[in-house]
mmCIF file of C-alpha atoms and ligand atoms in Angstrom:
data_model
loop_
_atom_site.group_PDB
_atom_site.id
_atom_site.type_symbol
_atom_site.label_atom_id
_atom_site.label_comp_id
_atom_site.label_asym_id
_atom_site.label_seq_id
_atom_site.Cartn_x
_atom_site.Cartn_y
_atom_site.Cartn_z
ATOM 1 C CA MET A 1384 79.151 88.743 75.277
ATOM 2 C CA ALA A 1385 81.586 88.965 78.174
ATOM 3 C CA ALA A 1386 82.242 92.438 79.561
ATOM 4 C CA THR A 1387 85.731 93.717 78.735
ATOM 5 C CA ILE A 1388 88.028 94.925 81.490
ATOM 6 C CA ALA A 1389 91.095 97.096 80.953
ATOM 7 C CA VAL A 1390 93.741 95.955 83.431
ATOM 8 C CA VAL A 1391 96.427 98.423 84.441
ATOM 9 C CA GLY A 1392 98.642 96.749 87.030
ATOM 10 C CA GLY A 1393 100.982 99.725 87.173
ATOM 11 C CA ASP A 1394 103.962 99.822 89.521
ATOM 12 C CA GLY A 1395 105.375 98.016 92.529
ATOM 13 C CA ILE A 1396 102.898 95.682 94.197
ATOM 14 C CA GLY A 1397 100.162 96.831 91.774
ATOM 15 C CA PRO A 1398 100.629 93.963 89.274
ATOM 16 C CA GLU A 1399 101.199 91.462 92.120
ATOM 17 C CA VAL A 1400 97.872 92.145 93.816
ATOM 18 C CA ILE A 1401 95.966 92.551 90.534
ATOM 19 C CA ASP A 1402 97.064 89.053 89.410
ATOM 20 C CA GLN A 1403 95.320 87.597 92.461
ATOM 21 C CA ALA A 1404 92.244 89.785 91.951
ATOM 22 C CA ILE A 1405 91.911 88.381 88.422
ATOM 23 C CA ARG A 1406 92.418 84.761 89.533
ATOM 24 C CA VAL A 1407 89.802 85.065 92.281
ATOM 25 C CA THR A 1408 87.330 86.871 90.004
ATOM 26 C CA ASP A 1409 87.710 84.224 87.276
ATOM 27 C CA ALA A 1410 87.149 81.459 89.828
ATOM 28 C CA ALA A 1411 84.031 83.146 91.241
ATOM 29 C CA LEU A 1412 82.525 83.857 87.808
ATOM 30 C CA GLN A 1413 83.213 80.340 86.582
ATOM 31 C CA ARG A 1414 80.849 79.019 89.256
ATOM 32 C CA GLU A 1415 77.969 81.032 87.782
ATOM 33 C CA GLY A 1416 78.988 80.140 84.228
ATOM 34 C CA ALA A 1417 80.146 83.667 83.446
ATOM 35 C CA ALA A 1418 83.457 85.252 82.475
ATOM 36 C CA LEU A 1419 85.134 88.591 81.852
ATOM 37 C CA ALA A 1420 87.536 89.417 79.019
ATOM 38 C CA TRP A 1421 90.709 90.899 80.525
ATOM 39 C CA ASN A 1422 92.859 93.225 78.455
ATOM 40 C CA ARG A 1423 96.208 93.864 80.111
ATOM 41 C CA LEU A 1424 97.797 97.230 79.427
ATOM 42 C CA PRO A 1425 101.466 97.800 80.307
ATOM 43 C CA TRP A 1426 101.243 101.433 81.425
ATOM 44 C CA SER A 1427 103.615 101.940 84.336
ATOM 45 C CA SER A 1428 106.842 103.672 85.334
ATOM 46 C CA ALA A 1429 108.785 101.020 83.367
ATOM 47 C CA PHE A 1430 106.651 101.785 80.287
ATOM 48 C CA TYR A 1431 107.393 105.497 80.766
ATOM 49 C CA LYS A 1432 111.133 104.876 80.991
ATOM 50 C CA LYS A 1433 110.989 102.877 77.768
ATOM 51 C CA THR A 1434 108.668 105.095 75.711
ATOM 52 C CA GLY A 1435 108.744 108.529 77.342
ATOM 53 C CA GLN A 1436 104.994 108.359 77.948
ATOM 54 C CA ILE A 1437 103.059 107.011 80.916
ATOM 55 C CA ILE A 1438 100.074 106.368 78.635
ATOM 56 C CA PRO A 1439 100.227 106.344 74.829
ATOM 57 C CA ASP A 1440 98.422 108.995 72.768
ATOM 58 C CA ASP A 1441 95.513 106.676 72.005
ATOM 59 C CA GLY A 1442 95.456 105.280 75.571
ATOM 60 C CA TRP A 1443 92.386 107.182 76.751
ATOM 61 C CA THR A 1444 90.419 106.060 73.693
ATOM 62 C CA THR A 1445 91.554 102.504 74.350
ATOM 63 C CA LEU A 1446 90.413 102.645 77.980
ATOM 64 C CA GLN A 1447 87.069 104.069 76.970
ATOM 65 C CA LYS A 1448 86.279 101.022 74.840
ATOM 66 C CA HIS A 1449 86.125 98.840 77.971
ATOM 67 C CA ASP A 1450 83.256 98.211 80.354
ATOM 68 C CA ALA A 1451 85.439 98.842 83.407
ATOM 69 C CA ILE A 1452 89.038 99.392 84.476
ATOM 70 C CA LEU A 1453 90.883 97.354 87.100
ATOM 71 C CA PHE A 1454 93.833 99.341 88.385
ATOM 72 C CA GLY A 1455 96.714 98.293 90.661
ATOM 73 C CA ALA A 1456 98.782 101.246 91.801
ATOM 74 C CA ILE A 1457 101.059 103.814 90.235
ATOM 75 C CA GLY A 1458 104.105 105.572 91.627
ATOM 76 C CA SER A 1459 107.769 104.747 91.713
ATOM 77 C CA PRO A 1460 110.701 106.195 93.670
ATOM 78 C CA ASP A 1461 112.644 106.837 90.426
ATOM 79 C CA VAL A 1462 109.899 108.577 88.438
ATOM 80 C CA PRO A 1463 108.314 111.844 89.615
ATOM 81 C CA ASP A 1464 104.678 111.773 90.760
ATOM 82 C CA THR A 1465 104.047 114.531 88.208
ATOM 83 C CA VAL A 1466 104.555 111.826 85.554
ATOM 84 C CA THR A 1467 102.806 108.854 87.153
ATOM 85 C CA VAL A 1468 100.082 110.097 89.444
ATOM 86 C CA HIS A 1469 99.453 113.306 87.473
ATOM 87 C CA GLY A 1470 99.836 111.662 84.065
ATOM 88 C CA LEU A 1471 97.629 108.635 84.623
ATOM 89 C CA LEU A 1472 95.699 108.196 87.875
ATOM 90 C CA LEU A 1473 94.305 111.661 88.583
ATOM 91 C CA PRO A 1474 93.495 112.490 84.928
ATOM 92 C CA MET A 1475 91.649 109.154 84.696
ATOM 93 C CA ARG A 1476 89.392 110.146 87.575
ATOM 94 C CA ARG A 1477 88.685 113.508 85.936
ATOM 95 C CA LYS A 1478 88.510 112.535 82.238
ATOM 96 C CA PHE A 1479 86.021 109.765 82.945
ATOM 97 C CA ASP A 1480 84.133 111.928 85.452
ATOM 98 C CA LEU A 1481 84.531 109.269 88.150
ATOM 99 C CA TYR A 1482 83.138 111.615 90.754
ATOM 100 C CA VAL A 1483 82.192 108.983 93.323
ATOM 101 C CA ASN A 1484 85.124 107.393 95.104
ATOM 102 C CA LEU A 1485 83.511 104.761 97.293
ATOM 103 C CA ARG A 1486 85.773 103.307 99.983
ATOM 104 C CA PRO A 1487 84.147 100.757 102.302
ATOM 105 C CA ALA A 1488 85.794 99.891 105.631
ATOM 106 C CA TYR A 1489 84.701 96.753 107.463
ATOM 107 C CA LEU A 1490 86.273 95.003 110.448
ATOM 108 C CA PHE A 1491 86.264 91.302 109.511
ATOM 109 C CA ASP A 1492 85.928 88.559 112.091
ATOM 110 C CA GLY A 1493 89.400 87.186 112.842
ATOM 111 C CA VAL A 1494 91.247 90.418 112.041
ATOM 112 C CA GLN A 1495 92.853 92.354 114.873
ATOM 113 C CA SER A 1496 92.083 96.078 114.784
ATOM 114 C CA PRO A 1497 94.842 98.270 116.220
ATOM 115 C CA LEU A 1498 92.011 99.752 118.306
ATOM 116 C CA ARG A 1499 91.316 97.918 121.551
ATOM 117 C CA ASP A 1500 88.163 95.806 122.070
ATOM 118 C CA LYS A 1501 86.505 96.288 118.696
ATOM 119 C CA PRO A 1502 84.237 93.326 117.918
ATOM 120 C CA PRO A 1503 83.892 92.005 114.342
ATOM 121 C CA GLY A 1504 81.545 94.138 112.262
ATOM 122 C CA SER A 1505 81.675 97.030 114.740
ATOM 123 C CA ILE A 1506 83.472 99.094 112.097
ATOM 124 C CA ASP A 1507 81.239 99.154 109.043
ATOM 125 C CA MET A 1508 81.351 102.387 107.107
ATOM 126 C CA LEU A 1509 81.183 103.593 103.532
ATOM 127 C CA VAL A 1510 83.254 106.663 102.746
ATOM 128 C CA TYR A 1511 82.028 108.638 99.742
ATOM 129 C CA ARG A 1512 84.970 110.745 98.606
ATOM 130 C CA GLU A 1513 84.557 113.506 96.014
ATOM 131 C CA ASN A 1514 86.957 112.506 93.247
ATOM 132 C CA THR A 1515 87.098 115.148 90.519
ATOM 133 C CA GLU A 1516 87.648 118.581 92.071
ATOM 134 C CA GLY A 1517 88.178 120.116 95.528
ATOM 135 C CA GLU A 1518 91.722 120.340 96.810
ATOM 136 C CA TYR A 1519 92.984 118.147 93.925
ATOM 137 C CA ALA A 1520 92.043 120.581 91.164
ATOM 138 C CA PRO A 1521 95.168 121.081 89.044
ATOM 139 C CA VAL A 1522 94.987 124.851 89.442
ATOM 140 C CA GLY A 1523 97.968 126.818 90.615
ATOM 141 C CA GLY A 1524 101.573 127.500 89.926
ATOM 142 C CA ARG A 1525 104.880 128.808 91.074
ATOM 143 C CA LEU A 1526 106.121 132.402 90.873
ATOM 144 C CA TYR A 1527 109.628 133.786 91.340
ATOM 145 C CA ALA A 1528 111.133 130.299 91.456
ATOM 146 C CA GLY A 1529 114.457 130.061 93.188
ATOM 147 C CA THR A 1530 114.234 133.518 94.762
ATOM 148 C CA PRO A 1531 113.513 134.385 98.387
ATOM 149 C CA HIS A 1532 110.075 135.476 97.154
ATOM 150 C CA GLU A 1533 109.249 132.106 95.666
ATOM 151 C CA THR A 1534 105.485 131.738 95.803
ATOM 152 C CA ALA A 1535 103.337 128.635 95.400
ATOM 153 C CA LEU A 1536 99.615 128.682 94.750
ATOM 154 C CA GLN A 1537 97.269 125.701 94.716
ATOM 155 C CA THR A 1538 93.635 126.634 94.438
ATOM 156 C CA SER A 1539 90.801 124.443 95.660
ATOM 157 C CA VAL A 1540 87.817 124.248 93.378
ATOM 158 C CA PHE A 1541 84.455 123.519 94.982
ATOM 159 C CA THR A 1542 81.410 123.778 92.743
ATOM 160 C CA ARG A 1543 77.780 123.552 93.795
ATOM 161 C CA ARG A 1544 77.301 120.755 91.245
ATOM 162 C CA GLY A 1545 80.388 118.914 92.483
ATOM 163 C CA CYS A 1546 79.351 119.091 96.139
ATOM 164 C CA GLU A 1547 75.755 118.228 95.370
ATOM 165 C CA ARG A 1548 76.417 115.111 93.322
ATOM 166 C CA ILE A 1549 78.735 113.483 95.853
ATOM 167 C CA LEU A 1550 76.479 114.378 98.787
ATOM 168 C CA ARG A 1551 73.468 112.973 96.935
ATOM 169 C CA ALA A 1552 75.352 109.767 96.177
ATOM 170 C CA GLY A 1553 76.100 109.472 99.895
ATOM 171 C CA PHE A 1554 72.497 110.129 100.934
ATOM 172 C CA GLU A 1555 71.216 107.590 98.391
ATOM 173 C CA ALA A 1556 73.584 104.990 99.845
ATOM 174 C CA ALA A 1557 72.673 105.854 103.445
ATOM 175 C CA ARG A 1558 68.987 105.486 102.650
ATOM 176 C CA LYS A 1559 69.574 101.874 101.593
ATOM 177 C CA ARG A 1560 71.566 100.901 104.715
ATOM 178 C CA PRO A 1561 69.986 99.618 107.936
ATOM 179 C CA ARG A 1562 71.260 102.470 110.112
ATOM 180 C CA LYS A 1563 70.452 105.222 107.556
ATOM 181 C CA LYS A 1564 73.116 107.570 108.952
ATOM 182 C CA LEU A 1565 75.321 110.071 107.165
ATOM 183 C CA THR A 1566 78.165 112.317 108.293
ATOM 184 C CA SER A 1567 79.270 115.248 106.134
ATOM 185 C CA ILE A 1568 82.933 116.118 106.718
ATOM 186 C CA THR A 1569 83.809 119.795 106.778
ATOM 187 C CA LYS A 1570 86.340 122.402 107.885
ATOM 188 C CA SER A 1571 84.226 125.483 107.294
ATOM 189 C CA ASN A 1572 85.435 126.970 110.565
ATOM 190 C CA ALA A 1573 88.755 127.598 108.786
ATOM 191 C CA GLN A 1574 87.981 127.337 105.060
ATOM 192 C CA VAL A 1575 84.942 129.563 104.966
ATOM 193 C CA HIS A 1576 84.584 129.871 101.186
ATOM 194 C CA THR A 1577 84.981 126.344 99.856
ATOM 195 C CA LEU A 1578 83.691 124.346 102.790
ATOM 196 C CA GLY A 1579 81.114 127.031 103.512
ATOM 197 C CA LEU A 1580 79.609 126.170 100.128
ATOM 198 C CA TRP A 1581 79.949 122.444 100.905
ATOM 199 C CA ASP A 1582 77.985 122.929 104.166
ATOM 200 C CA GLU A 1583 75.231 124.922 102.445
ATOM 201 C CA VAL A 1584 74.800 122.232 99.814
ATOM 202 C CA TYR A 1585 74.828 119.549 102.522
ATOM 203 C CA ARG A 1586 71.976 121.279 104.367
ATOM 204 C CA ASP A 1587 69.989 121.667 101.120
ATOM 205 C CA VAL A 1588 70.441 118.063 100.050
ATOM 206 C CA ALA A 1589 69.661 116.729 103.545
ATOM 207 C CA LYS A 1590 66.151 118.210 103.238
ATOM 208 C CA ASP A 1591 65.433 115.708 100.457
ATOM 209 C CA TYR A 1592 66.318 112.796 102.742
ATOM 210 C CA PRO A 1593 64.246 113.149 105.917
ATOM 211 C CA ASP A 1594 64.590 109.390 106.452
ATOM 212 C CA VAL A 1595 68.378 109.717 106.809
ATOM 213 C CA GLN A 1596 69.793 110.898 110.138
ATOM 214 C CA SER A 1597 72.679 113.183 109.233
ATOM 215 C CA ASN A 1598 75.217 115.453 110.884
ATOM 216 C CA SER A 1599 78.125 117.672 109.954
ATOM 217 C CA LEU A 1600 81.521 117.059 111.556
ATOM 218 C CA LEU A 1601 84.801 118.962 111.381
ATOM 219 C CA VAL A 1602 87.534 116.869 109.790
ATOM 220 C CA ASP A 1603 89.880 117.106 112.784
ATOM 221 C CA ALA A 1604 87.156 115.882 115.125
ATOM 222 C CA ALA A 1605 86.308 113.172 112.584
ATOM 223 C CA ALA A 1606 89.921 111.953 112.604
ATOM 224 C CA MET A 1607 89.672 111.681 116.373
ATOM 225 C CA ASP A 1608 86.331 109.884 116.296
ATOM 226 C CA PHE A 1609 87.512 107.386 113.626
ATOM 227 C CA VAL A 1610 89.884 106.237 116.378
ATOM 228 C CA ARG A 1611 87.789 106.918 119.493
ATOM 229 C CA LYS A 1612 84.427 105.542 118.323
ATOM 230 C CA PRO A 1613 84.508 104.352 114.693
ATOM 231 C CA GLU A 1614 81.319 102.343 115.294
ATOM 232 C CA VAL A 1615 79.203 105.535 115.131
ATOM 233 C CA PHE A 1616 79.983 106.037 111.420
ATOM 234 C CA ASP A 1617 77.769 104.619 108.685
ATOM 235 C CA VAL A 1618 78.051 106.680 105.476
ATOM 236 C CA VAL A 1619 80.695 109.419 105.510
ATOM 237 C CA VAL A 1620 80.895 112.034 102.728
ATOM 238 C CA ALA A 1621 84.077 114.023 102.291
ATOM 239 C CA SER A 1622 85.924 116.268 99.878
ATOM 240 C CA ASN A 1623 88.774 114.900 97.777
ATOM 241 C CA LEU A 1624 91.665 115.535 100.196
ATOM 242 C CA PHE A 1625 89.765 114.912 103.421
ATOM 243 C CA GLY A 1626 88.409 111.676 101.943
ATOM 244 C CA ASP A 1627 91.897 110.597 100.924
ATOM 245 C CA ILE A 1628 93.337 111.103 104.390
ATOM 246 C CA LEU A 1629 90.383 109.667 106.279
ATOM 247 C CA THR A 1630 90.367 106.472 104.177
ATOM 248 C CA ASP A 1631 93.938 105.463 105.011
ATOM 249 C CA LEU A 1632 92.677 105.831 108.577
ATOM 250 C CA SER A 1633 89.430 103.933 108.010
ATOM 251 C CA ALA A 1634 91.437 101.131 106.360
ATOM 252 C CA ILE A 1635 94.076 100.805 109.061
ATOM 253 C CA ILE A 1636 91.519 100.626 111.887
ATOM 254 C CA THR A 1637 90.076 97.577 110.113
ATOM 255 C CA GLY A 1638 93.494 95.932 110.342
ATOM 256 C CA SER A 1639 95.491 96.935 107.253
ATOM 257 C CA VAL A 1640 95.587 99.204 104.219
ATOM 258 C CA GLY A 1641 95.878 95.851 102.468
ATOM 259 C CA LEU A 1642 92.130 95.458 103.060
ATOM 260 C CA GLY A 1643 91.068 98.875 101.725
ATOM 261 C CA ALA A 1644 89.117 98.610 98.477
ATOM 262 C CA SER A 1645 87.840 101.429 96.326
ATOM 263 C CA ALA A 1646 85.509 102.069 93.417
ATOM 264 C CA ASN A 1647 85.864 105.179 91.257
ATOM 265 C CA ILE A 1648 82.426 105.431 89.754
ATOM 266 C CA ASN A 1649 80.684 107.426 87.069
ATOM 267 C CA PRO A 1650 77.089 106.720 88.136
ATOM 268 C CA GLU A 1651 75.707 107.851 84.763
ATOM 269 C CA ARG A 1652 77.830 105.144 83.088
ATOM 270 C CA ALA A 1653 78.955 107.586 80.425
ATOM 271 C CA PHE A 1654 82.498 106.251 80.977
ATOM 272 C CA PRO A 1655 84.044 103.059 82.319
ATOM 273 C CA SER A 1656 84.306 103.073 86.116
ATOM 274 C CA MET A 1657 87.644 102.215 87.684
ATOM 275 C CA PHE A 1658 88.357 99.880 90.585
ATOM 276 C CA GLU A 1659 91.589 99.957 92.597
ATOM 277 C CA PRO A 1660 92.885 99.221 96.074
ATOM 278 C CA LEU A 1661 93.267 102.441 98.043
ATOM 279 C CA HIS A 1662 96.887 101.704 98.900
ATOM 280 C CA GLY A 1663 99.842 102.630 96.724
ATOM 281 C CA SER A 1664 102.619 100.745 94.985
ATOM 282 C CA ALA A 1665 104.392 100.022 98.320
ATOM 283 C CA PRO A 1666 107.980 100.243 97.020
ATOM 284 C CA ASP A 1667 109.212 98.953 100.415
ATOM 285 C CA ILE A 1668 107.712 95.481 99.837
ATOM 286 C CA ALA A 1669 107.449 95.397 96.022
ATOM 287 C CA GLY A 1670 108.878 92.294 94.354
ATOM 288 C CA LYS A 1671 108.875 90.296 97.578
ATOM 289 C CA GLY A 1672 105.556 88.586 96.895
ATOM 290 C CA ILE A 1673 104.194 89.389 100.353
ATOM 291 C CA ALA A 1674 101.683 92.160 99.649
ATOM 292 C CA ASN A 1675 98.158 91.538 100.853
ATOM 293 C CA PRO A 1676 96.046 91.113 97.695
ATOM 294 C CA LEU A 1677 92.686 91.412 99.469
ATOM 295 C CA ALA A 1678 92.238 95.155 98.888
ATOM 296 C CA ALA A 1679 92.597 94.424 95.164
ATOM 297 C CA VAL A 1680 90.298 91.394 95.373
ATOM 298 C CA LEU A 1681 87.677 93.428 97.254
ATOM 299 C CA SER A 1682 87.990 96.151 94.605
ATOM 300 C CA ALA A 1683 87.311 93.530 91.911
ATOM 301 C CA LYS A 1684 84.318 92.507 94.021
ATOM 302 C CA LEU A 1685 83.021 96.106 93.840
ATOM 303 C CA MET A 1686 83.558 95.908 90.073
ATOM 304 C CA LEU A 1687 81.450 92.743 89.875
ATOM 305 C CA ASP A 1688 78.654 94.522 91.760
ATOM 306 C CA HIS A 1689 78.892 97.415 89.288
ATOM 307 C CA LEU A 1690 78.761 95.037 86.314
ATOM 308 C CA GLY A 1691 75.719 93.185 87.665
ATOM 309 C CA HIS A 1692 77.462 90.000 88.834
ATOM 310 C CA ALA A 1693 75.975 90.221 92.321
ATOM 311 C CA GLN A 1694 76.207 86.488 92.949
ATOM 312 C CA SER A 1695 79.956 86.268 92.287
ATOM 313 C CA ALA A 1696 80.530 89.471 94.223
ATOM 314 C CA ALA A 1697 78.757 88.040 97.270
ATOM 315 C CA ALA A 1698 80.668 84.763 96.904
ATOM 316 C CA ILE A 1699 83.996 86.622 96.982
ATOM 317 C CA GLN A 1700 82.939 88.618 100.033
ATOM 318 C CA SER A 1701 82.017 85.469 101.979
ATOM 319 C CA ALA A 1702 85.124 83.588 100.822
ATOM 320 C CA ILE A 1703 87.308 86.417 102.146
ATOM 321 C CA ALA A 1704 85.337 86.507 105.399
ATOM 322 C CA ARG A 1705 85.881 82.749 105.789
ATOM 323 C CA VAL A 1706 89.638 82.923 105.110
ATOM 324 C CA LEU A 1707 90.115 85.796 107.542
ATOM 325 C CA LYS A 1708 88.014 84.115 110.235
ATOM 326 C CA GLU A 1709 89.941 80.834 109.930
ATOM 327 C CA ALA A 1710 93.147 82.861 110.277
ATOM 328 C CA LYS A 1711 95.320 80.066 108.848
ATOM 329 C CA VAL A 1712 96.519 82.016 105.814
ATOM 330 C CA ARG A 1713 97.543 85.631 106.403
ATOM 331 C CA THR A 1714 100.015 87.973 104.790
ATOM 332 C CA PRO A 1715 102.591 89.736 107.044
ATOM 333 C CA ASP A 1716 100.533 92.964 107.327
ATOM 334 C CA LEU A 1717 97.918 90.830 109.146
ATOM 335 C CA GLY A 1718 100.510 89.151 111.330
ATOM 336 C CA GLY A 1719 101.080 86.016 109.206
ATOM 337 C CA LYS A 1720 103.709 84.568 106.890
ATOM 338 C CA ALA A 1721 101.681 83.798 103.765
ATOM 339 C CA THR A 1722 102.617 85.079 100.318
ATOM 340 C CA THR A 1723 100.405 87.102 98.000
ATOM 341 C CA THR A 1724 99.737 83.981 95.911
ATOM 342 C CA GLN A 1725 98.950 81.795 98.948
ATOM 343 C CA MET A 1726 96.382 84.368 100.036
ATOM 344 C CA GLY A 1727 94.836 84.273 96.547
ATOM 345 C CA ASN A 1728 94.835 80.459 96.657
ATOM 346 C CA ALA A 1729 93.098 80.477 100.049
ATOM 347 C CA VAL A 1730 90.285 82.714 98.777
ATOM 348 C CA ILE A 1731 89.851 80.549 95.670
ATOM 349 C CA ALA A 1732 89.700 77.424 97.857
ATOM 350 C CA ALA A 1733 87.131 79.100 100.123
ATOM 351 C CA LEU A 1734 84.919 79.867 97.102
ATOM 352 C CA ALA A 1735 84.347 76.175 96.513
HETATM 353 P P1 LIG B 477 101.613 102.883 100.081
HETATM 354 O O1 LIG B 477 100.172 102.666 100.276
HETATM 355 O O2 LIG B 477 102.196 102.393 98.816
HETATM 356 O O3 LIG B 477 102.398 102.221 101.303
HETATM 357 C C1 LIG B 477 102.227 102.643 102.664
HETATM 358 C C2 LIG B 477 102.617 101.488 103.604
HETATM 359 O O4 LIG B 477 101.595 100.475 103.540
HETATM 360 C C3 LIG B 477 103.919 100.786 103.227
HETATM 361 O O5 LIG B 477 104.598 100.403 104.412
HETATM 362 C C4 LIG B 477 103.466 99.565 102.454
HETATM 363 O O6 LIG B 477 104.363 98.483 102.522
HETATM 364 C C5 LIG B 477 102.148 99.234 103.157
HETATM 365 N N1 LIG B 477 101.213 98.574 102.209
HETATM 366 C C6 LIG B 477 100.527 99.175 101.206
HETATM 367 N N2 LIG B 477 99.782 98.291 100.553
HETATM 368 C C7 LIG B 477 99.991 97.086 101.146
HETATM 369 C C8 LIG B 477 99.494 95.774 100.907
HETATM 370 N N3 LIG B 477 98.622 95.496 99.922
HETATM 371 N N4 LIG B 477 99.927 94.772 101.710
HETATM 372 C C9 LIG B 477 100.798 95.019 102.709
HETATM 373 N N5 LIG B 477 101.283 96.247 102.989
HETATM 374 C C10 LIG B 477 100.890 97.273 102.213
HETATM 375 O O7 LIG B 477 101.864 104.445 100.240
HETATM 376 P P2 LIG B 477 103.201 105.307 99.994
HETATM 377 O O8 LIG B 477 104.385 104.506 100.413
HETATM 378 O O9 LIG B 477 102.925 106.600 100.605
HETATM 379 O O10 LIG B 477 103.242 105.506 98.430
HETATM 380 C C11 LIG B 477 104.058 104.769 97.523
HETATM 381 C C12 LIG B 477 103.814 105.244 96.098
HETATM 382 O O11 LIG B 477 102.474 104.886 95.702
HETATM 383 C C13 LIG B 477 103.904 106.753 95.903
HETATM 384 O O12 LIG B 477 104.489 106.989 94.633
HETATM 385 C C14 LIG B 477 102.460 107.215 95.897
HETATM 386 O O13 LIG B 477 102.262 108.411 95.169
HETATM 387 C C15 LIG B 477 101.789 106.050 95.248
HETATM 388 N N6 LIG B 477 100.365 105.854 95.554
HETATM 389 C C16 LIG B 477 99.580 105.430 94.522
HETATM 390 C C17 LIG B 477 98.255 105.134 94.750
HETATM 391 C C18 LIG B 477 97.417 104.674 93.612
HETATM 392 O O14 LIG B 477 97.928 104.335 92.560
HETATM 393 N N7 LIG B 477 96.115 104.617 93.756
HETATM 394 C C19 LIG B 477 97.730 105.230 96.043
HETATM 395 C C20 LIG B 477 98.570 105.647 97.094
HETATM 396 C C21 LIG B 477 99.896 105.948 96.829
HETATM 397 C C1 LIG B 478 94.718 107.345 96.682
HETATM 398 C C2 LIG B 478 96.104 107.923 96.504
HETATM 399 C C3 LIG B 478 96.087 109.064 95.496
HETATM 400 C C4 LIG B 478 95.123 110.120 96.009
HETATM 401 C C5 LIG B 478 97.465 109.688 95.243
HETATM 402 C C6 LIG B 478 98.414 108.675 94.622
HETATM 403 C C7 LIG B 478 97.414 110.942 94.443
HETATM 404 O O1 LIG B 478 96.611 108.323 97.741
HETATM 405 O O2 LIG B 478 94.157 106.850 95.691
HETATM 406 O O3 LIG B 478 94.209 107.352 97.798
HETATM 407 O O4 LIG B 478 95.493 110.949 96.848
HETATM 408 O O5 LIG B 478 93.974 110.109 95.575
HETATM 409 MN MN1 LIG B 479 95.338 107.829 99.431
#
């Protein structure tokens, strides 16, 4: 029986790029005689404005019945992030214990990096971002609102278990890569309690992986080195907020956020994993049909890997590499004039 995929296009360019991800995935699977059953769910800012809910009461149960979730983006200028992001995206990561947020960054042949003289393939890193706690823990509040003493608290939550499981996931991945390198991102020089614990766990876990060459790097220095010498990074493991910030950076140095894929994974498979481009709903270009769909397509590719369709996943990866190398069809973010659909068409043509 075909695996079932819950599709949440969401807001802005989300549905536009997800449409192409589905078309490309169908085309790739067809070649191996396989298929997925897509179940489109309308949850979005528009749905909220109509119903008063960003996800219906039974929505989480519905999602859980699927083998995976393909997600576009959520967030709209006319609906607060407390409704969209905090009602749907972040709870999904926590409820389904999607503690691994894997964000690969690869500089494709034919794509111009904003960094000078970077040859194809010279940027090739996997960022493992902690996805369920850290600086994103919904712990805090506001006191004395509207007074001169107004006080805001937002507490980071770092647990030994939380640090250990993301670091282990990173080490496991590093072990399987040719360079076998890992960088643990920290800021324990300033945040002694939370990132002090992170560092301790990193040193403990590293002992179990003597075959992996690892180091610890302060996040500010890491931001500099992502620009100065991104080629030194192989696997990078970071907390929730540091991983968020560093992956917009790792995506843009490979040419565009429109190429940044992500997988939100529950390795134990107790819940459906969720696959989404790392960019947002891009209100500035929404509705124009010019968004780059490749981040979404590459996220669907990660989903195919997760679901055991390695052959189709590899076919999509090479089709994208071919289209980018030929450089005939490119969306505006990559310096071209192609539409979202034309980019999808080009990848489908390259599959054949
Ligand atoms: P954004 O990623 O939506 O856009 C940043 C810039 O990148 C914009 O100039 C946009 O046009 C460009 N861009 C993004 N994706 C692109 C693509 N595929 N092709 C071409 N250009 C692309 O970030 P933002 O503007 O800070 O956020 C907009 C909204 O999206 C906010 O509400 C934010 O909270 C939300 N958001 C959601 C997610 C998510 O659902 N996973 C991720 C990031 C931001
Ligand atoms: C991302 C986004 C989200 C995050 C926002 C929308 C909360 O930026 O997926 O990278 O910070 O995780
Ligand atoms: Mn982000």
